[in-house]
């Protein structure tokens, strides 16, 4: 992610929400001038927002939701690489087969509160990497780094 003094500071919290949004009726856009996240859909607050976005497509970049197959890979990697308890690992991997894998994966973690918290931290980290990668792929500068970014003096990650 490239820093530039004259670049906008993104609304990092809204970016996280936009990337993770599962509502396919909603579309989110990053305003490259202000750093704001604009959301359009059936119940948008500003009826003229869609027209502004359409009128200046270079300024507003659509934010793709993180694909469910990518989120599936996050769950799979977490189970395989992060879970030391063999029985829990097997339960999580079984949850990843068949239907409703996202619900079953989270349900399998309900009995293990510490592992559940580790999963949420892992998921958050993966989501934030996806956001950083999105900016890097588009060579979009930002005025300030995201709040989760560590400065060199913070020690090991």
XYZ file of N, CA, C and O in Angstrom, residues 5 14 24-25 27 31 47 51 57 87 101 103 107 115 125 130 138 142 146 150-152 154:
92
model
N 1.106 12.017 0.747
C 0.571 13.102 1.572
C -0.689 13.725 0.977
O -1.584 14.149 1.704
N -15.609 1.425 7.054
C -16.591 1.175 5.994
C -16.014 0.285 4.899
O -16.746 -0.496 4.283
N -26.011 -9.169 -1.953
C -25.699 -9.006 -3.369
C -26.458 -7.852 -4.022
O -26.139 -7.448 -5.133
N -27.463 -7.304 -3.345
C -28.191 -6.155 -3.886
C -27.455 -4.845 -3.648
O -27.760 -3.839 -4.268
N -24.095 -2.430 -3.663
C -22.832 -2.199 -4.352
C -22.108 -1.100 -3.594
O -22.702 -0.083 -3.226
N -14.459 6.230 -3.264
C -14.275 7.546 -3.869
C -12.788 7.884 -3.777
O -12.263 8.139 -2.696
N -30.590 9.319 -3.224
C -31.009 8.815 -4.535
C -30.156 9.313 -5.698
O -30.134 8.707 -6.757
N -26.248 8.208 -9.728
C -26.007 9.047 -10.896
C -24.600 9.660 -10.843
O -23.914 9.749 -11.858
N -16.930 7.421 -13.554
C -16.455 6.074 -13.202
C -14.956 5.995 -12.875
O -14.524 5.040 -12.234
N -9.063 -33.199 17.178
C -10.517 -33.440 17.112
C -11.260 -32.207 16.587
O -12.164 -32.341 15.761
N -21.872 -24.394 4.815
C -20.558 -24.579 5.452
C -20.185 -23.416 6.369
O -19.554 -23.638 7.403
N -22.150 -21.485 8.239
C -22.897 -21.633 9.492
C -22.340 -22.814 10.294
O -22.125 -22.720 11.500
N -20.668 -22.838 13.961
C -21.292 -23.664 15.000
C -20.280 -24.617 15.638
O -20.309 -24.836 16.845
N -10.728 -20.838 20.574
C -10.495 -21.081 19.153
C -11.420 -20.213 18.311
O -11.029 -19.738 17.247
N -7.821 -10.551 10.030
C -6.508 -10.351 9.425
C -6.539 -10.656 7.924
O -5.976 -9.915 7.113
N -6.794 -8.561 2.304
C -7.514 -8.428 1.028
C -7.720 -6.952 0.687
O -7.589 -6.552 -0.475
N -4.356 -1.791 -7.512
C -4.818 -0.618 -8.263
C -3.854 0.556 -8.138
O -4.102 1.623 -8.679
N -2.837 6.168 -0.368
C -3.671 6.546 0.771
C -2.926 7.590 1.587
O -1.692 7.596 1.643
N -3.856 2.099 7.250
C -4.995 1.618 8.038
C -4.610 1.498 9.513
O -3.435 1.314 9.844
N 0.999 -1.952 11.290
C 2.000 -1.778 12.345
C 3.117 -0.899 11.815
O 3.541 -1.047 10.679
N 3.587 -0.028 12.661
C 4.746 0.781 12.274
C 6.004 -0.014 12.587
O 5.980 -0.923 13.407
N 7.137 0.292 11.939
C 8.369 -0.471 12.119
C 8.810 -0.587 13.581
O 9.398 -1.574 13.969
N 6.969 -1.089 16.170
C 6.031 -1.829 17.004
C 6.512 -3.229 17.365
O 5.894 -3.898 18.154
